[in-house]
PDB file of C-alpha atoms in Angstrom:
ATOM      1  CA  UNK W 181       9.578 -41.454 -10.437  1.00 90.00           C
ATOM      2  CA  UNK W 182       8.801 -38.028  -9.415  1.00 96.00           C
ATOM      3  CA  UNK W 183      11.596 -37.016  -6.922  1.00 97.00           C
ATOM      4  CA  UNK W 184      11.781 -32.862  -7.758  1.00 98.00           C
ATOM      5  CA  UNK W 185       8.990 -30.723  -7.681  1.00 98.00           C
ATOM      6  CA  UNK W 186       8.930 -27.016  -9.128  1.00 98.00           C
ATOM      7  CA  UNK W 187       6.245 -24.569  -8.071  1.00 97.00           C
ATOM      8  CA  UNK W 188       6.531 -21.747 -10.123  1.00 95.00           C
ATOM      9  CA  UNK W 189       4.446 -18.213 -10.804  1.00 90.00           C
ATOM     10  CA  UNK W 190       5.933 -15.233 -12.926  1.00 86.00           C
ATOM     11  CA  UNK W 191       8.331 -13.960 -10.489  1.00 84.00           C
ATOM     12  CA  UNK W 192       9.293 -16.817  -8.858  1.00 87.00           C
ATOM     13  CA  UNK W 193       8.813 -15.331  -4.888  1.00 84.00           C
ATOM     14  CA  UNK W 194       4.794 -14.796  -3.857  1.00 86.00           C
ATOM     15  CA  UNK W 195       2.475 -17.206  -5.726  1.00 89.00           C
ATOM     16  CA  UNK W 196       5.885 -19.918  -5.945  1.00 92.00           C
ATOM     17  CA  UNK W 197       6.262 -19.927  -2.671  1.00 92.00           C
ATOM     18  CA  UNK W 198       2.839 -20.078  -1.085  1.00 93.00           C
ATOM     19  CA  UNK W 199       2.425 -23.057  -3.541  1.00 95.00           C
ATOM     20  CA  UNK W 200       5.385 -24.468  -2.329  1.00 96.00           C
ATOM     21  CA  UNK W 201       4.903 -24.339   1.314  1.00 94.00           C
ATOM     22  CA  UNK W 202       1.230 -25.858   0.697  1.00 95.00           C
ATOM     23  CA  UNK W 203       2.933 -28.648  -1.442  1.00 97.00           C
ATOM     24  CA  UNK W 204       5.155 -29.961   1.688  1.00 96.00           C
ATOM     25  CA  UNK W 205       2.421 -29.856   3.644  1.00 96.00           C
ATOM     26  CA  UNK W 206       0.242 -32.049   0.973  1.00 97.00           C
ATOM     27  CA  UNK W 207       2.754 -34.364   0.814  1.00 97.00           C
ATOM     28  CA  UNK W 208       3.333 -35.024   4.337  1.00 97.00           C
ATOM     29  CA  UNK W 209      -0.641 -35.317   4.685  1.00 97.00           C
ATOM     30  CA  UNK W 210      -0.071 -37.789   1.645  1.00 97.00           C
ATOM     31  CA  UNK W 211       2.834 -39.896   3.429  1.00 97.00           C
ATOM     32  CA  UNK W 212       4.801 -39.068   0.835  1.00 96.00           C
ATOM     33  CA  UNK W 213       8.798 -38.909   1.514  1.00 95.00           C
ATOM     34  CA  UNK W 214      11.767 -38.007   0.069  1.00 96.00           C
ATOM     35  CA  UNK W 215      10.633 -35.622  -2.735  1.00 97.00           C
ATOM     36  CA  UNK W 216      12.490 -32.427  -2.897  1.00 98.00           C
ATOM     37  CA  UNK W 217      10.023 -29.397  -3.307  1.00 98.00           C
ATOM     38  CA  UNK W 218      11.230 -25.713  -4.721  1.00 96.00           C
ATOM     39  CA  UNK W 219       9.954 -22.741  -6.174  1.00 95.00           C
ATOM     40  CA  UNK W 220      11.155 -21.114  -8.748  1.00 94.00           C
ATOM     41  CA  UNK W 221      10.042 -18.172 -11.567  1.00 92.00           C
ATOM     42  CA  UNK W 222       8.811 -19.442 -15.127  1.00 92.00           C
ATOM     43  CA  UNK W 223      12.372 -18.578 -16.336  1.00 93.00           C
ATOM     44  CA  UNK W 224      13.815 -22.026 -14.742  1.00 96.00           C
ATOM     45  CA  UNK W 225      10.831 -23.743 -16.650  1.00 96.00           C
ATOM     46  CA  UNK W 226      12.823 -26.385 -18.637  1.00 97.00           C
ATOM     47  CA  UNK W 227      12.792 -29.769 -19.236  1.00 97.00           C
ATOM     48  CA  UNK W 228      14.809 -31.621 -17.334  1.00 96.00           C
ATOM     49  CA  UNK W 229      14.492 -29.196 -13.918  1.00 97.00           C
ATOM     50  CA  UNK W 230      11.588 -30.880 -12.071  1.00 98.00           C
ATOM     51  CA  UNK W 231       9.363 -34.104 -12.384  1.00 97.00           C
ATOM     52  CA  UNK W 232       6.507 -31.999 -12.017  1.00 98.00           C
ATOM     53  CA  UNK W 233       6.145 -28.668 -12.009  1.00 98.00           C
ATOM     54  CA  UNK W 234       3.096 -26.873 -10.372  1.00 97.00           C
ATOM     55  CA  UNK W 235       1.950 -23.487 -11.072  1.00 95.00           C
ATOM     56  CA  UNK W 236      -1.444 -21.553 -11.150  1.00 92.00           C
ATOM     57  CA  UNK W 237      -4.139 -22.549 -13.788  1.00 90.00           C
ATOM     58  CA  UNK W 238      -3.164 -20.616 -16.099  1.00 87.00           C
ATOM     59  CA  UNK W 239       0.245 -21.320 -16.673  1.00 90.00           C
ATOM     60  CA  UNK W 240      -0.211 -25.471 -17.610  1.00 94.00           C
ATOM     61  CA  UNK W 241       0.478 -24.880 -21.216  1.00 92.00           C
ATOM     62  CA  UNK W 242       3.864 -23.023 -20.070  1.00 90.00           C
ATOM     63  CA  UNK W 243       4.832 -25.629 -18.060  1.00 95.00           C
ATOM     64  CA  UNK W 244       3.942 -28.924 -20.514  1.00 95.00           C
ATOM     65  CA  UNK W 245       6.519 -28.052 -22.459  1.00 95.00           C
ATOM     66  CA  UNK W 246       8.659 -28.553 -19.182  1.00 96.00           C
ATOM     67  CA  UNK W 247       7.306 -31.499 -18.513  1.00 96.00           C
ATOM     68  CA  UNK W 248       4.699 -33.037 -16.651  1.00 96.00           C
ATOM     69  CA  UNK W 249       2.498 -30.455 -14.667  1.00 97.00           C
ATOM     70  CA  UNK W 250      -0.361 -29.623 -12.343  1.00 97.00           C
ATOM     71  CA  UNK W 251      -2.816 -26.286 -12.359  1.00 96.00           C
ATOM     72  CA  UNK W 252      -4.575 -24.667  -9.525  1.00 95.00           C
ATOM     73  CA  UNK W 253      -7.383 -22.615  -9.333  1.00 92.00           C
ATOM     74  CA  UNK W 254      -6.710 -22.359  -5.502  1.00 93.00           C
ATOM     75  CA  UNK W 255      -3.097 -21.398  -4.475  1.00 92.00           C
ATOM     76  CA  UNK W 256      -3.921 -21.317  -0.957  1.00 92.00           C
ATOM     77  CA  UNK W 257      -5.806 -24.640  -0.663  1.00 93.00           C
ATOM     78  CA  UNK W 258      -4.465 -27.298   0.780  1.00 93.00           C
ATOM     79  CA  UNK W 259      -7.148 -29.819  -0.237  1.00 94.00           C
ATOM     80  CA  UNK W 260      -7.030 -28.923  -3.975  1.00 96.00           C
ATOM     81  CA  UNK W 261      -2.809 -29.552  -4.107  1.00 97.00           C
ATOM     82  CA  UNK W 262      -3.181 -32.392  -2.093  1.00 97.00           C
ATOM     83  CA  UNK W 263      -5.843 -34.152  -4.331  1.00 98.00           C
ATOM     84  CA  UNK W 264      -4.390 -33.215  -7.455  1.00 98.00           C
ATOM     85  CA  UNK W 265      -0.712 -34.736  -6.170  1.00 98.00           C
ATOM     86  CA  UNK W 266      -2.174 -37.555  -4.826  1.00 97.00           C
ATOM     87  CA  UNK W 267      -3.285 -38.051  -8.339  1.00 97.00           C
ATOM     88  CA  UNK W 268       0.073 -36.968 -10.048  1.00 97.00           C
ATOM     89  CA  UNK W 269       1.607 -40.046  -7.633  1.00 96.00           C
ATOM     90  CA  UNK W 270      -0.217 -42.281  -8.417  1.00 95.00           C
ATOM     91  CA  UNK W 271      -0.414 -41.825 -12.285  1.00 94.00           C
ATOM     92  CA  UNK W 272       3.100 -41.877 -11.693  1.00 91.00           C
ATOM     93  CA  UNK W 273       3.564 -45.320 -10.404  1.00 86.00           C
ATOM     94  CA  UNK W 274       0.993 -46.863 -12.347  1.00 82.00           C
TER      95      UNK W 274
ATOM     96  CA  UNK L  95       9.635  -8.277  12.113  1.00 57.00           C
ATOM     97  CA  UNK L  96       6.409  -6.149  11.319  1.00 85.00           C
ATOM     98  CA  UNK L  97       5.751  -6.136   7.247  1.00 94.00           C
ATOM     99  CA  UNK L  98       2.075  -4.324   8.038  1.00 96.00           C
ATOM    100  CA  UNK L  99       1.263  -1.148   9.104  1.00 95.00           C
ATOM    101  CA  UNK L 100      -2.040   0.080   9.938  1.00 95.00           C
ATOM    102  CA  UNK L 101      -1.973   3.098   7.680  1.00 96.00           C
ATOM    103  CA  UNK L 102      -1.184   0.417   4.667  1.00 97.00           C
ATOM    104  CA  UNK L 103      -4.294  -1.256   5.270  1.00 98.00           C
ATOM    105  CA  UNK L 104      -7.506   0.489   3.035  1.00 98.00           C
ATOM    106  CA  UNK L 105     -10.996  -0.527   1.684  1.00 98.00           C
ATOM    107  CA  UNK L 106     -11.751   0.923  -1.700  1.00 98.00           C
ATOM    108  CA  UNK L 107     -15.285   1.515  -3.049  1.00 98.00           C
ATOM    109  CA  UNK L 108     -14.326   0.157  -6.536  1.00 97.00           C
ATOM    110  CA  UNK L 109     -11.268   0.339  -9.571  1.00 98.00           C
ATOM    111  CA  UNK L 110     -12.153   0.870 -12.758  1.00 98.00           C
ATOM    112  CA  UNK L 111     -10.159  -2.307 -14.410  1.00 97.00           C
ATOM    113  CA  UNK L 112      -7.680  -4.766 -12.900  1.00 97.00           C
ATOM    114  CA  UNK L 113      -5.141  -2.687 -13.626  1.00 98.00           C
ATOM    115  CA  UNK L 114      -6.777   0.330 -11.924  1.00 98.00           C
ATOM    116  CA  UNK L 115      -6.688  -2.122  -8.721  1.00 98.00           C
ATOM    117  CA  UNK L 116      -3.455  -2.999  -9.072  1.00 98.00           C
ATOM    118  CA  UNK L 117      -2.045   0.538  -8.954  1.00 98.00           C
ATOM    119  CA  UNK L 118      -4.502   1.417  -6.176  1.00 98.00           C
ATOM    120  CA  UNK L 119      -3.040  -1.060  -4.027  1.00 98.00           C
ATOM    121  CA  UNK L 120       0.099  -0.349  -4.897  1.00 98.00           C
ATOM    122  CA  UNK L 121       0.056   3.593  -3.865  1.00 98.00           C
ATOM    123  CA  UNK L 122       0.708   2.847   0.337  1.00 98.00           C
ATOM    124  CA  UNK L 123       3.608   1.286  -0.419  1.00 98.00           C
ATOM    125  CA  UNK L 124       4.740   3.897  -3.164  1.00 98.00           C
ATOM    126  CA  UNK L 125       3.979   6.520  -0.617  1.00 97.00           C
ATOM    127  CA  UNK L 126       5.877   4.649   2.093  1.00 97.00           C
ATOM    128  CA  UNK L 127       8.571   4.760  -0.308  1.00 97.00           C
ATOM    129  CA  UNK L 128       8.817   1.040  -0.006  1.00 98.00           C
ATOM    130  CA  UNK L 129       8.292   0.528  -3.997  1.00 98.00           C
ATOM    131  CA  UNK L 130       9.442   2.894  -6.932  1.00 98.00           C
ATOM    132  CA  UNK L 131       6.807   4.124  -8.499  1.00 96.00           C
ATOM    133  CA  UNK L 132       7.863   1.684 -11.903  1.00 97.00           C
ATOM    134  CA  UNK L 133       7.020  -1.217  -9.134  1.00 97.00           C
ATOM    135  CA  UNK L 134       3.370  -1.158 -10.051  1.00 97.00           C
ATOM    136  CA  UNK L 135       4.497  -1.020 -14.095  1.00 97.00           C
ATOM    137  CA  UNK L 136       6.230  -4.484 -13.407  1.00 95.00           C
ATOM    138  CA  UNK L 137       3.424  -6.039 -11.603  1.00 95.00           C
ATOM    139  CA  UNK L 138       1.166  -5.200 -14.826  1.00 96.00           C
ATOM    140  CA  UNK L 139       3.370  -5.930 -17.506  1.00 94.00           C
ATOM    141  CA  UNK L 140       3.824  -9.244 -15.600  1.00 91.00           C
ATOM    142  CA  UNK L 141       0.243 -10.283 -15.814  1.00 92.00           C
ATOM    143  CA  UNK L 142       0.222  -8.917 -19.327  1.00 93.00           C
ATOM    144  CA  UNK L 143       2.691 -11.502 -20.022  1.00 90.00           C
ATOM    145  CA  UNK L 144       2.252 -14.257 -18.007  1.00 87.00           C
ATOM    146  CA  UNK L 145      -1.124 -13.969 -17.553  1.00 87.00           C
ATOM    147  CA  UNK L 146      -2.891 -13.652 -13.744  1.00 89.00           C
ATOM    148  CA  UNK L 147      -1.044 -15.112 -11.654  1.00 86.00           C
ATOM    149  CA  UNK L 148      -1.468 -13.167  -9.046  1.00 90.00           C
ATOM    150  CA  UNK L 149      -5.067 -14.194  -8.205  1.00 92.00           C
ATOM    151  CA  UNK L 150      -4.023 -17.151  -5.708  1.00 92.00           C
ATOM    152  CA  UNK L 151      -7.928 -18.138  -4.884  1.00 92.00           C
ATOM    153  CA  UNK L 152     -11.246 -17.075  -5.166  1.00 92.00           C
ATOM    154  CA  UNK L 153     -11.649 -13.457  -4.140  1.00 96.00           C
ATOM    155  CA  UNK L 154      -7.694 -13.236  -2.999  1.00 96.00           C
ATOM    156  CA  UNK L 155      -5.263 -11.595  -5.480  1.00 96.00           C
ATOM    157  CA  UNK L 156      -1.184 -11.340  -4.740  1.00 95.00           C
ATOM    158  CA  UNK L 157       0.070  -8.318  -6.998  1.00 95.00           C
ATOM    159  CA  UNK L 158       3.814  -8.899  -6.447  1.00 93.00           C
ATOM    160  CA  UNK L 159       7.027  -8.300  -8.626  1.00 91.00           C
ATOM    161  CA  UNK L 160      10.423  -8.932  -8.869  1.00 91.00           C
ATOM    162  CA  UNK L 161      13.143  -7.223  -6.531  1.00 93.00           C
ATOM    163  CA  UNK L 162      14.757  -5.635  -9.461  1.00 94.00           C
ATOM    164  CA  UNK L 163      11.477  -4.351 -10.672  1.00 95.00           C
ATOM    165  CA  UNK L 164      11.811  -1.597  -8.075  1.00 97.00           C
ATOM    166  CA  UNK L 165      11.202  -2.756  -4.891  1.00 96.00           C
ATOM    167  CA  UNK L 166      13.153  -0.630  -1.868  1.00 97.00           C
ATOM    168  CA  UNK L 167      12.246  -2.479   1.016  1.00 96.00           C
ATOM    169  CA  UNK L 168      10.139  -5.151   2.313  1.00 96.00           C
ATOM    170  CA  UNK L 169       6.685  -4.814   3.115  1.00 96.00           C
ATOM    171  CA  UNK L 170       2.640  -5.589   2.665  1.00 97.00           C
ATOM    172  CA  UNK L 171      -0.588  -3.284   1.659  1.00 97.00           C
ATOM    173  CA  UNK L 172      -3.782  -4.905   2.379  1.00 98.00           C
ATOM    174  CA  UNK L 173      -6.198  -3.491   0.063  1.00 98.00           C
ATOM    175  CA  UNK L 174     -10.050  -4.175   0.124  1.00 98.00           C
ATOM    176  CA  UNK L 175     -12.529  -3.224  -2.760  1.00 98.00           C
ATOM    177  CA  UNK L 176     -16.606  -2.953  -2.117  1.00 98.00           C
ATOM    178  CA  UNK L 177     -16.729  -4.464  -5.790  1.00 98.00           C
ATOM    179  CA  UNK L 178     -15.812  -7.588  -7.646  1.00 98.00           C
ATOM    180  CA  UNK L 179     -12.571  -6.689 -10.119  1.00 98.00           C
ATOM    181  CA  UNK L 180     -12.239  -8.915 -12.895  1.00 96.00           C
ATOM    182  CA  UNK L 181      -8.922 -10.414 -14.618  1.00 94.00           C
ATOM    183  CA  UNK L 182      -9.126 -11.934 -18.501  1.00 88.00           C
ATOM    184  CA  UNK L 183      -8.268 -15.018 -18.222  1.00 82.00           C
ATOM    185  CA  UNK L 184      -9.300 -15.482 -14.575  1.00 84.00           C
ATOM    186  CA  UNK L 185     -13.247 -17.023 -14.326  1.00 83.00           C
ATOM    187  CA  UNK L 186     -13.515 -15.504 -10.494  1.00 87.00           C
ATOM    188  CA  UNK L 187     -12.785 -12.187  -9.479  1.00 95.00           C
ATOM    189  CA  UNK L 188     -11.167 -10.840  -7.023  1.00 97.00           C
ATOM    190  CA  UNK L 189     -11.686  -8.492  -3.731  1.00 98.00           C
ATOM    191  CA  UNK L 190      -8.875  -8.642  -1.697  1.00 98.00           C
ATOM    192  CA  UNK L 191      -5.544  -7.477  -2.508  1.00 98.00           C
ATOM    193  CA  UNK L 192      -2.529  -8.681  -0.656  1.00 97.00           C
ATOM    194  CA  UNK L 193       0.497  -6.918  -1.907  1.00 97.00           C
ATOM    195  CA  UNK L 194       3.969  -7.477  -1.350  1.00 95.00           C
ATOM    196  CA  UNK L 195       6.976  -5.331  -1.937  1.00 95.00           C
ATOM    197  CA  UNK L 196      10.094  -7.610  -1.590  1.00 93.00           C
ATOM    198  CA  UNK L 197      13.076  -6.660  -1.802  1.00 92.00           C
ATOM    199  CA  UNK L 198      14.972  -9.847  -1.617  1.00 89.00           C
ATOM    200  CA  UNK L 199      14.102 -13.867  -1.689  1.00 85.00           C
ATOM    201  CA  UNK L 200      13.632 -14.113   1.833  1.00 86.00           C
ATOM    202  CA  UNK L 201      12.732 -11.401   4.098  1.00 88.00           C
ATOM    203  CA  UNK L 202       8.631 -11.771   3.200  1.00 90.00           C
ATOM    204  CA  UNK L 203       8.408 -15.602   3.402  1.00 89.00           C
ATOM    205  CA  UNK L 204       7.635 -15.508   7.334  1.00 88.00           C
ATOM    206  CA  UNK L 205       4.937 -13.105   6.427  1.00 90.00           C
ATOM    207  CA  UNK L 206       3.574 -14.858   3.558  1.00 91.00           C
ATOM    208  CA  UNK L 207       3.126 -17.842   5.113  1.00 90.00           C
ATOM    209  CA  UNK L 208       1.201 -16.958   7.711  1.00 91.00           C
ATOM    210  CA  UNK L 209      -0.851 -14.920   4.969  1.00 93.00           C
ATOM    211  CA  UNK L 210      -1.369 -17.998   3.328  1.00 92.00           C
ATOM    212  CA  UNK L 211      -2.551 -20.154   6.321  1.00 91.00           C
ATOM    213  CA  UNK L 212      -5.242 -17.724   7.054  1.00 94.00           C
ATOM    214  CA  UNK L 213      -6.753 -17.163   3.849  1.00 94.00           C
ATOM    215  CA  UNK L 214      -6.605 -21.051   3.392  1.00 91.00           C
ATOM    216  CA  UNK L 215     -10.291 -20.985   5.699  1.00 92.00           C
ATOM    217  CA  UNK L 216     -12.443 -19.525   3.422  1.00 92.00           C
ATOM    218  CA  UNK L 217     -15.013 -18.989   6.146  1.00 94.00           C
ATOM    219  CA  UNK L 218     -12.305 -16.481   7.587  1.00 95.00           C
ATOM    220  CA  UNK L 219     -11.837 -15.093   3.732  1.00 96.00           C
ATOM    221  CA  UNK L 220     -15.958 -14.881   3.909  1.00 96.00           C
ATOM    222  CA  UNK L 221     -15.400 -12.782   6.819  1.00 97.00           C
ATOM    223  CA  UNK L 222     -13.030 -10.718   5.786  1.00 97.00           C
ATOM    224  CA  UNK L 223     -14.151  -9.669   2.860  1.00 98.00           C
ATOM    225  CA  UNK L 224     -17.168  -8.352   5.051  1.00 97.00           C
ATOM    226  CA  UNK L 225     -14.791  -5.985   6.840  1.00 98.00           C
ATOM    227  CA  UNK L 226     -16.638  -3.201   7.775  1.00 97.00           C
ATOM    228  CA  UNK L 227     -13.790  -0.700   8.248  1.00 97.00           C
ATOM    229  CA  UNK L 228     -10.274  -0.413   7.590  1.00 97.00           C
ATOM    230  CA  UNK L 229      -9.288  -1.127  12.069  1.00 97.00           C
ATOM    231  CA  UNK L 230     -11.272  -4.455  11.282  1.00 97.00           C
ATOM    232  CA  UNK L 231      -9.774  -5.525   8.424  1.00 97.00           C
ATOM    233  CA  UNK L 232      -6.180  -4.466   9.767  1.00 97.00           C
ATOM    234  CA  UNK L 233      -7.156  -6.950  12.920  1.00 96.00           C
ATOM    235  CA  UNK L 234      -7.294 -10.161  10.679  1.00 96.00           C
ATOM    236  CA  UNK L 235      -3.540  -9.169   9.668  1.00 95.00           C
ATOM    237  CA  UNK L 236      -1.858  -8.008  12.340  1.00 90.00           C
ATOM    238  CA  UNK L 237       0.463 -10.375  13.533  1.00 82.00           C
ATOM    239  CA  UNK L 238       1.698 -10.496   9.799  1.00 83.00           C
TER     240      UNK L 238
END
């Protein structure tokens, strides 16, 4: 069950953040309830501190070793979180 | 509270390398005094590390670094560049250059928000990257 999201970027306060924001949004688009959402910087990357981390692109191999995690290519998009949650869900519950 | 001023906003011709960009944009806020001049340093060695990060979307890149990586106070430099600069690692370059001295956790979130909501139209990104001078491109940002 995911339950904790982490949206994370290098220092934990621009990229995170933005991400984050766009997340809550996503997820109330989605109907989704009850799922805390935080950011964080790559330093609070462990297993065990999220369900499912999401950070930029680039950072998915960082944040396997976490755990379970989504890439974007567009931070700002709400459409591209949204679709790749929805996704993430319902893997999730399958 | 008011995180832009006018004279932080500038359009650029071109930078050399990313890094080049990244310390151009950097410079209103260093000569603000709102960033030690080590701020830009930490924004590189970040991307060196971590790769970048910072590019948020297609044409849009966030150069931001930690408080403790010599931030003084809270604020935003818009910075605009005539020419595509390109990050390794990163398949689209970017153009616009959003960057953020924070000096705490909190204080810029307002700001960044509503930075995020409007560059989340890309026909409004479109158009802003089209800025023809700096009053323009200062219009699109100021209620941030």
């Amino acid at each position: 069950m995911i339950k904790k999201i982490m949206c994370f970027c290098g220092s934990g306060l621009g990229t995170s953040f933005v991400m984050e924001m766009n997340a809550k949004k996503a997820l109330k688009n989605l109907g989704i309830e009850g799922v805390k959402v935080e950011h964080s910087t790559i330093d609070d990357v462990v297993p065990g501190a999220a369900d499912l981390f999401v950070c930029s692109a680039d950072l998915v191999p960082n944040a396997q070793k976490a755990g379970k995690a989504i890439g974007l290519n567009n931070m700002v998009s709400i459409k591209e979180i949204e679709e790749k949650l929805k996704a993430a869900f319902e893997e999730d519950q399958a | 509270m008011k995180l832009l001023k006018q004279e932080n906003v500038q359009i650029c011709e071109k930078a050399d390398d990313w890094r080049d960009a990244v310390k151009i944009s950097v410079l209103p806020l260093e000569r603000g005094g709102y960033v030690e001049s080590r701020y830009k340093d930490g924004i590189i060695e970040n991307i060196e590390k971590l790769g970048p990060y910072i590019v948020i979307a297609d044409h849009i890149a966030l150069p931001h670094a930690r408080p403790e990586q010599g931030a003084i106070e809270t604020q935003i430099s818009i910075t605009l560049f005539r020419q595509d600069v390109e990050f390794e690692g990163r398949e689209t370059p970017a153009r616009l250059f959003v960057t953020l001295a924070a000096k705490d956790n909190e204080k810029h979130l307002d700001a960044l928000s509503k930075i995020s909501e409007l560059l989340s139209d890309e026909e409004v990104v479109e158009q802003i990257l089209e800025s023809p001078d700096e009053q323009i491109l200062y219009q699109y940002f100021e209620t941030i």
